[in-house]
PDB file of C-alpha atoms in Angstrom:
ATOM      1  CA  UNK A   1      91.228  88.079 101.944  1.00 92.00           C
ATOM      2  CA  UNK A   2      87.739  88.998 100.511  1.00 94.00           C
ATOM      3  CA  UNK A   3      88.867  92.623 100.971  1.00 95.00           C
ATOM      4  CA  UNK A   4      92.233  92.106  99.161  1.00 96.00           C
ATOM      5  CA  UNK A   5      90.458  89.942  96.313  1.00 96.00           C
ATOM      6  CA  UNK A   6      88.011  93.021  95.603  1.00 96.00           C
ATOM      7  CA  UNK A   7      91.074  94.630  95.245  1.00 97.00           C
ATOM      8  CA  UNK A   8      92.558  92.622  92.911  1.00 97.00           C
ATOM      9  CA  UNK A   9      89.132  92.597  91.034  1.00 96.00           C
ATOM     10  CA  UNK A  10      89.012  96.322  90.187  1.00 96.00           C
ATOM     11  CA  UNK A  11      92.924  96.623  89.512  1.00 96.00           C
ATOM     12  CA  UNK A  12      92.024  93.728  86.665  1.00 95.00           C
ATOM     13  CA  UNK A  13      88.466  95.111  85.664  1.00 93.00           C
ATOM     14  CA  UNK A  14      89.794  99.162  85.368  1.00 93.00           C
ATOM     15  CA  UNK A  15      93.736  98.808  85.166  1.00 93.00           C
ATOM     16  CA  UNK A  16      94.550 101.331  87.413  1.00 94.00           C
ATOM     17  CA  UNK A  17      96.724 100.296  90.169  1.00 95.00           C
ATOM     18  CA  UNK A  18      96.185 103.172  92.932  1.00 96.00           C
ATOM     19  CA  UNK A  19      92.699 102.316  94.222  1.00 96.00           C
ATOM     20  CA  UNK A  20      90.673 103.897  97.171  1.00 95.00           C
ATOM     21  CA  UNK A  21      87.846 102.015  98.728  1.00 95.00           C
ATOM     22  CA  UNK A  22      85.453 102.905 101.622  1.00 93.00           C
ATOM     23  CA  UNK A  23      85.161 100.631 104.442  1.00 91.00           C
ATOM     24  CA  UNK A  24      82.636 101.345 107.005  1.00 87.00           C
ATOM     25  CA  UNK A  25      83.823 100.917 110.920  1.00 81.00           C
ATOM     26  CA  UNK A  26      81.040 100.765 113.708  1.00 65.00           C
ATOM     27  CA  UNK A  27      83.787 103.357 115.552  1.00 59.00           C
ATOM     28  CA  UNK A  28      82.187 101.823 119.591  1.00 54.00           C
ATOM     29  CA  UNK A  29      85.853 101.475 120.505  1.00 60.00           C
ATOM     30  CA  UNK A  30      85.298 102.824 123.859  1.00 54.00           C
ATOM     31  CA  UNK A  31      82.779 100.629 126.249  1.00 60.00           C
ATOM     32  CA  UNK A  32      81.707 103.925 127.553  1.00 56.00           C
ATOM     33  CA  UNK A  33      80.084 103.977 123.918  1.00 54.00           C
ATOM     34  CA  UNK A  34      78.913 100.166 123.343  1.00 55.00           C
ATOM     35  CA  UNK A  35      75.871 100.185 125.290  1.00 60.00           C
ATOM     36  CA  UNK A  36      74.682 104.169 123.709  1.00 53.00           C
ATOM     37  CA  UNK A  37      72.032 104.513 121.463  1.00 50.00           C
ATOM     38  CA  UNK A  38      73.224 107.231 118.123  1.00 47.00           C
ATOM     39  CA  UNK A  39      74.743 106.239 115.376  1.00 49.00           C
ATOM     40  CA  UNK A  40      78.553 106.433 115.492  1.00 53.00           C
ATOM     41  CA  UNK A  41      79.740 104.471 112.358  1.00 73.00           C
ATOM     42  CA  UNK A  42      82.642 106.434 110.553  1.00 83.00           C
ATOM     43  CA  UNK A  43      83.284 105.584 106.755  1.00 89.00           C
ATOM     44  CA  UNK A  44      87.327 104.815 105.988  1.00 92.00           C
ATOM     45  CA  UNK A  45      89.225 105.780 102.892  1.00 92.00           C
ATOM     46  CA  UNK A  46      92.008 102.758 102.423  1.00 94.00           C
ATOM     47  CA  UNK A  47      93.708 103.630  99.883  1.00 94.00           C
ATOM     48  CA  UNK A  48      95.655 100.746  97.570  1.00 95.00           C
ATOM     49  CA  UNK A  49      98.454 100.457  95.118  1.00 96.00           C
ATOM     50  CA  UNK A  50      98.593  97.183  93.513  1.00 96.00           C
ATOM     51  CA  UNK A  51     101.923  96.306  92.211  1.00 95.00           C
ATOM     52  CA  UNK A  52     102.181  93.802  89.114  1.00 92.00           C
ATOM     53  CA  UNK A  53     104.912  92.117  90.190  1.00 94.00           C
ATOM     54  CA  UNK A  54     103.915  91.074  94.129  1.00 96.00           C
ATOM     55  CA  UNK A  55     102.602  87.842  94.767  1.00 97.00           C
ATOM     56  CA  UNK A  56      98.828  87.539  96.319  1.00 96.00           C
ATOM     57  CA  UNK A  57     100.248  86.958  99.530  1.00 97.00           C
ATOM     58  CA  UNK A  58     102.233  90.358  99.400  1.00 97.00           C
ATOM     59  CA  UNK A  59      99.069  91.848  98.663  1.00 97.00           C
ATOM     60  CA  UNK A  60      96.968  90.210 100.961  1.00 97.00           C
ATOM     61  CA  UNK A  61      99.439  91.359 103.586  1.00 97.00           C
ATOM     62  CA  UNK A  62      99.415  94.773 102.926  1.00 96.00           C
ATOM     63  CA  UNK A  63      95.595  95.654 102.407  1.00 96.00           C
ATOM     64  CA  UNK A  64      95.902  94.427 106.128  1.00 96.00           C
ATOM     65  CA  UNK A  65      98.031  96.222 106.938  1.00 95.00           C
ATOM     66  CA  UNK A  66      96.307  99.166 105.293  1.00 94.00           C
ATOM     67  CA  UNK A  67      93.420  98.392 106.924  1.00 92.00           C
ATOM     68  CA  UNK A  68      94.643  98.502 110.174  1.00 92.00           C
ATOM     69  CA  UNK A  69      96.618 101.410 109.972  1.00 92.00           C
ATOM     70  CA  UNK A  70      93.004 103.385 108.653  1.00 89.00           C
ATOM     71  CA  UNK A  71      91.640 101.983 111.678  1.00 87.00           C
ATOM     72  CA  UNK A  72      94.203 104.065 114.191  1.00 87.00           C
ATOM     73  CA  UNK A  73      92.118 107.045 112.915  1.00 85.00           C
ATOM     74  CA  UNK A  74      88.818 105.771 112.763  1.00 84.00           C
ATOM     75  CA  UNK A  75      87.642 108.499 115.319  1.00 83.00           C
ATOM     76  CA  UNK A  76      88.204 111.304 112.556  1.00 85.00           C
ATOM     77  CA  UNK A  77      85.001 112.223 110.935  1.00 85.00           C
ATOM     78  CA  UNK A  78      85.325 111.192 107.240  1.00 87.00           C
ATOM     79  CA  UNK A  79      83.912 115.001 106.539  1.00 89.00           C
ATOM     80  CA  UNK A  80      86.821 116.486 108.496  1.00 90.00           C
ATOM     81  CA  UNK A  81      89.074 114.207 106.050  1.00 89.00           C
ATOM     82  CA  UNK A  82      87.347 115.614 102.533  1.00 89.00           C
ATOM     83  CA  UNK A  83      87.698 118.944 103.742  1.00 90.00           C
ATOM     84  CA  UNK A  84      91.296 118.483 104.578  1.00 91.00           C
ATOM     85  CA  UNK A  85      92.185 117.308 101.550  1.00 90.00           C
ATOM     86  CA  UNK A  86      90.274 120.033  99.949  1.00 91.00           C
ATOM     87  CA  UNK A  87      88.129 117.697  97.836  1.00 87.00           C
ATOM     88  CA  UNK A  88      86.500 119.502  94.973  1.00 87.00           C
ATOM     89  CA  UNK A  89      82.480 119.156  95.096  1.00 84.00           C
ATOM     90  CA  UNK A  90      80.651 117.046  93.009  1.00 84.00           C
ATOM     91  CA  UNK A  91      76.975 116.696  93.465  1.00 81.00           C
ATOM     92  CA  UNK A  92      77.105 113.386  91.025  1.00 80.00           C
ATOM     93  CA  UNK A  93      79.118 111.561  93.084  1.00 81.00           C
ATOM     94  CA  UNK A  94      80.385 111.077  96.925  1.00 85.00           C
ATOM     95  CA  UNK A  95      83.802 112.706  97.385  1.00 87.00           C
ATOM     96  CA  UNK A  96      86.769 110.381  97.446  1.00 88.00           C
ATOM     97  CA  UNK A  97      85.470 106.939  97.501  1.00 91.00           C
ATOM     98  CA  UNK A  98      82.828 105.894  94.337  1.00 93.00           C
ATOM     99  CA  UNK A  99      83.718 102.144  95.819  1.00 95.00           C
ATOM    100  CA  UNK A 100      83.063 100.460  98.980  1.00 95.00           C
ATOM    101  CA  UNK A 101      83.704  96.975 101.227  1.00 95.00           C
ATOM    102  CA  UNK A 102      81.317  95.517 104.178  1.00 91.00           C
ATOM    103  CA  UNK A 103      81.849  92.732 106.164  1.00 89.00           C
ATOM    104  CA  UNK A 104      79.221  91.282 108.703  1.00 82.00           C
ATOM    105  CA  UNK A 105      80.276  88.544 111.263  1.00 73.00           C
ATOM    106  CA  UNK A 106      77.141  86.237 111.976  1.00 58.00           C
ATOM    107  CA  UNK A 107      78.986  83.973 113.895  1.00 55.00           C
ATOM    108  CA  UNK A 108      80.120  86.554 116.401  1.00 52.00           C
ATOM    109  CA  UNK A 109      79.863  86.793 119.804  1.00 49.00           C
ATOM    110  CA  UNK A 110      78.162  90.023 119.650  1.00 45.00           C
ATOM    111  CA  UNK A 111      74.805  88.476 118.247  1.00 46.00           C
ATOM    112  CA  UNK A 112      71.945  88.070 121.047  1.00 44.00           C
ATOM    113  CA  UNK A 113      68.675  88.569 121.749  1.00 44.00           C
ATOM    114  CA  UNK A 114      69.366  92.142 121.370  1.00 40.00           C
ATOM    115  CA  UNK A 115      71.630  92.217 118.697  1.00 41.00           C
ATOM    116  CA  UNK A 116      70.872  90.824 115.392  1.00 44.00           C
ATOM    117  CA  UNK A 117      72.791  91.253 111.994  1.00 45.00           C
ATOM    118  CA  UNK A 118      70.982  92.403 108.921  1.00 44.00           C
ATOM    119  CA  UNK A 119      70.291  89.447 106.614  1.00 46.00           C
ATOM    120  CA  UNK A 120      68.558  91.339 103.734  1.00 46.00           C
ATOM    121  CA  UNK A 121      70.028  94.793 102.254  1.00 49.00           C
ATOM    122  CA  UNK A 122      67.517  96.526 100.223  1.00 52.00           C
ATOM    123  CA  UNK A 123      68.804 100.106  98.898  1.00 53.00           C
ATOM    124  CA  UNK A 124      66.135 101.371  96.223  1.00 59.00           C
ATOM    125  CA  UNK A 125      69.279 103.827  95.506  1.00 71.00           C
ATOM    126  CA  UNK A 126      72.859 103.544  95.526  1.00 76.00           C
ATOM    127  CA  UNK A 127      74.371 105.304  97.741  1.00 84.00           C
ATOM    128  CA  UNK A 128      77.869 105.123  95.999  1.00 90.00           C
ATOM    129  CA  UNK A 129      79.085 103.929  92.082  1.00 93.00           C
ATOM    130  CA  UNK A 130      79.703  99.928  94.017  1.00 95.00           C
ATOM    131  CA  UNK A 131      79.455  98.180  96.712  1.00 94.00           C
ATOM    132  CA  UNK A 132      80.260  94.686  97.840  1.00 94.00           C
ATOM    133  CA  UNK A 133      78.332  93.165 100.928  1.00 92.00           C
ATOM    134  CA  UNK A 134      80.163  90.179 102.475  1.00 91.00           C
ATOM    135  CA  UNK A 135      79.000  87.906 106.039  1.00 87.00           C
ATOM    136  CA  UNK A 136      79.683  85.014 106.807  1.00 83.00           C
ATOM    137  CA  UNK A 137      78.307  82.163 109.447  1.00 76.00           C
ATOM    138  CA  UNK A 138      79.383  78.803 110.671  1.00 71.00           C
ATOM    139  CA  UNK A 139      78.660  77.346 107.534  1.00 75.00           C
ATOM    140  CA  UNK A 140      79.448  79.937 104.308  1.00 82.00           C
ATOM    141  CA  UNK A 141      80.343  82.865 103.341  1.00 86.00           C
ATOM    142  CA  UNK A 142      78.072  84.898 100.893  1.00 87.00           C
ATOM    143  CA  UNK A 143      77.659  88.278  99.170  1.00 89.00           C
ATOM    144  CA  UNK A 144      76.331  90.865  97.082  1.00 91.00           C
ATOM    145  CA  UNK A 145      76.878  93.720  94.757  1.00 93.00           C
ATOM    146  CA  UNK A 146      74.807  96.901  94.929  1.00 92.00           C
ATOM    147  CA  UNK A 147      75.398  99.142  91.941  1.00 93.00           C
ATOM    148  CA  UNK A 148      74.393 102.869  90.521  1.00 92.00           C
ATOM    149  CA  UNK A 149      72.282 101.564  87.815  1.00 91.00           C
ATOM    150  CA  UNK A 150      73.226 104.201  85.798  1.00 90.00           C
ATOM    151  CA  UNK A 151      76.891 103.402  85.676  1.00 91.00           C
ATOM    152  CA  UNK A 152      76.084  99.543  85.448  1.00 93.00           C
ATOM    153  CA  UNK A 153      73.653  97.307  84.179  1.00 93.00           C
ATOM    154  CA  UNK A 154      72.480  93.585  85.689  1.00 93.00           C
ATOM    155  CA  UNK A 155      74.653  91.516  83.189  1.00 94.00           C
ATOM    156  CA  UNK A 156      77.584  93.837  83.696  1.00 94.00           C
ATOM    157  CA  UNK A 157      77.236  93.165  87.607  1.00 95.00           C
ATOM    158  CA  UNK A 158      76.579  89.342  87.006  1.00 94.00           C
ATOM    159  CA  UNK A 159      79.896  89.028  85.394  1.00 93.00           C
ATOM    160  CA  UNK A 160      81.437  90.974  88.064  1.00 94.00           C
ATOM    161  CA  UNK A 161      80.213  88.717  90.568  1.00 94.00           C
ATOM    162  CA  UNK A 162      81.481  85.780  88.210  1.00 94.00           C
ATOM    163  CA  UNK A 163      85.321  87.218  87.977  1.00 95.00           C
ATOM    164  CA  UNK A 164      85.243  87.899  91.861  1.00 95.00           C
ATOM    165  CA  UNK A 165      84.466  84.380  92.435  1.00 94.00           C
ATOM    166  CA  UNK A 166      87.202  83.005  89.849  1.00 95.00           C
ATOM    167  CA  UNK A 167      89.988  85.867  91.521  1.00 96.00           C
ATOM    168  CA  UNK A 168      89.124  84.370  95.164  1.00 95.00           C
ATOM    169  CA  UNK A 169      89.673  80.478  94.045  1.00 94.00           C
ATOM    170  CA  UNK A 170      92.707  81.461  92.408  1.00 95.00           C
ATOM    171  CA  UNK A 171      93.870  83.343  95.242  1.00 95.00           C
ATOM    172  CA  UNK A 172      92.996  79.857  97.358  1.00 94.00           C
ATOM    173  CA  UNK A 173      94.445  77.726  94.919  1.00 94.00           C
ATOM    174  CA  UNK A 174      98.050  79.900  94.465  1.00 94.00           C
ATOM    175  CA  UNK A 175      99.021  82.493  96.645  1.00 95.00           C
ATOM    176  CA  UNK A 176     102.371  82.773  95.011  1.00 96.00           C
ATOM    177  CA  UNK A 177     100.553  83.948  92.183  1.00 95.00           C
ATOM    178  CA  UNK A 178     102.057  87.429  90.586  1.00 96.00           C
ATOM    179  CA  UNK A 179      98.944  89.887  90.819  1.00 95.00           C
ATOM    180  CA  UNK A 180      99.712  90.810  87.124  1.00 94.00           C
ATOM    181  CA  UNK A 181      98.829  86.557  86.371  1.00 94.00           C
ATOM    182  CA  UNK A 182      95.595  86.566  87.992  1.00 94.00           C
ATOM    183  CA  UNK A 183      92.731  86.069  85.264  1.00 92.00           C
ATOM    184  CA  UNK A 184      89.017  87.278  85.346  1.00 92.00           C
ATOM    185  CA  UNK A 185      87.879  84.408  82.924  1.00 86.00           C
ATOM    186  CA  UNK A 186      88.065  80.776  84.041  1.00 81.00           C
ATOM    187  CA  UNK A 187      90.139  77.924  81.697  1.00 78.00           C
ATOM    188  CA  UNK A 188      87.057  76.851  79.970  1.00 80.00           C
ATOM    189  CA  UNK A 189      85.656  80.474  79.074  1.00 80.00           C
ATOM    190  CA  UNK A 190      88.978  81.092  77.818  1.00 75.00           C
ATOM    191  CA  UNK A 191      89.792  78.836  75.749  1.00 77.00           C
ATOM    192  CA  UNK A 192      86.227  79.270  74.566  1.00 78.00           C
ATOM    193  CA  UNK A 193      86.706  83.305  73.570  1.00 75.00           C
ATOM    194  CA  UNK A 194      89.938  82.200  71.737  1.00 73.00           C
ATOM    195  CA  UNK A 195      87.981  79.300  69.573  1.00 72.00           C
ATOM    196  CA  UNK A 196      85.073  81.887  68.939  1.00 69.00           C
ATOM    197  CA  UNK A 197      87.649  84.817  67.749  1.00 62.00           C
ATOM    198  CA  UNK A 198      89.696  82.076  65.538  1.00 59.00           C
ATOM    199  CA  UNK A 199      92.323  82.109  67.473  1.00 56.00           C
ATOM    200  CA  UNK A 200      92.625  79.134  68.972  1.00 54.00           C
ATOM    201  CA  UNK A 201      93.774  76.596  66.280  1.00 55.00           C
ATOM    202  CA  UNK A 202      97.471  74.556  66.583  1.00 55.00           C
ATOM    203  CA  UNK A 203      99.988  74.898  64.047  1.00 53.00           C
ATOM    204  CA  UNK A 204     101.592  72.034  62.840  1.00 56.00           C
ATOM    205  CA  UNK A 205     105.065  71.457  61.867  1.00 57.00           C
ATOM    206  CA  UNK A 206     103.719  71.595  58.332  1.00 59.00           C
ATOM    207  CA  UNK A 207     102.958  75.089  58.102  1.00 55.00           C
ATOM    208  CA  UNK A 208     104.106  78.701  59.677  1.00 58.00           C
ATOM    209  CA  UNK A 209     102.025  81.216  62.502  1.00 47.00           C
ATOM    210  CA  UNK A 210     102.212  84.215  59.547  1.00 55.00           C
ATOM    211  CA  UNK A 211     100.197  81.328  57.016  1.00 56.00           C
ATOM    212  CA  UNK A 212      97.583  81.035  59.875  1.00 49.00           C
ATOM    213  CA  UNK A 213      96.706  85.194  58.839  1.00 52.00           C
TER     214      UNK A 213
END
């Protein structure tokens, strides 16, 4: 759901509708490999089309199954798959994926003595255009943005964060919701940008919407 509303988040914030984000997989499948020190993460392109006209439930149901069909070829390298697809170079930005998703269970299983999640992400640099940070515990689930501040500044981020929390309620509230309905700005700050612009005054019976210009 948080994956699906991030989703929904850039198809609003850009309007493009064919999105590819990076999801990062710990890729220990085999317990040969569980207990082995190395690092065997793999990074997975899932790639997105948002259609207007399906509900949030439609597309909630098939960024899963997009996931999970990415994750049936989680052991090829994400190098192999640049070079494949015959990626052209850029040394400004990482090849196919500027975006990316992480999720962090702290109320699995998997968390002992010897295995601890990371509470605090610092990157002095970011490693790609955005990324969104999600875990979760027995009580809440929280997150954070880490952005190339070149591309983005704090208050652009801060509103971000604001129309990811509005998309999530909505999807919460109304999952038969058209993707194409949902809204970044909440009732209030709405109605608020329409008074501001002069837009937002009734017309009585008394006089005619072209008068009103």
């Amino acid at each position: 759901i948080l994956l699906s509303g991030f989703y929904i988040l850039l198809y609003k914030y850009t309007g493009q509708n064919d999105l590819i984000l990076g999801n990062f997989i710990a890729n220990r499948n085999y317990t040969q490999c569980q207990k082995l020190l190395g690092f065997f993460s793999n990074t997975l392109a899932i790639r997105q089309i948002i259609d207007s006209e399906h509900t949030i439930q439609e597309v909630i149901q098939q960024v899963h199954a997009s996931l999970v069909e990415a994750q049936e070829y989680q052991e090829l390298p994400f190098e192999k798959l640049v070079e494949a697809l015959k990626v052209p170079k850029d040394t400004s930005r990482q090849p196919l994926i500027q975006a990316t998703f992480s999720f962090q269970d702290h109320a699995s299983n998997l968390v002992t003595d010897h295995y601890k999640p990371i509470d605090k992400i610092n990157y002095k640099i970011a490693k790609y255009d955005l990324e969104l940070f999600a875990k979760t515990n027995n009580a809440a689930i929280s997150g954070m943005f880490n952005y190339a501040s070149s591309l983005f500044d704090e208050r652009t981020i801060q509103k971000l964060t604001g129309y990811y929390n509005i998309i999530l309620e909505q999807m919460a509230e109304n999952s038969a919701q058209k993707a194409s309905k949902v809204k970044l700005l909440s009732n209030t700050e709405y109605e608020n940008l329409l008074s501001k612009a002069g837009f937002y005054e009734p017309i009585t019976n008394n006089s005619t919407l072209i008068e009103k210009f």
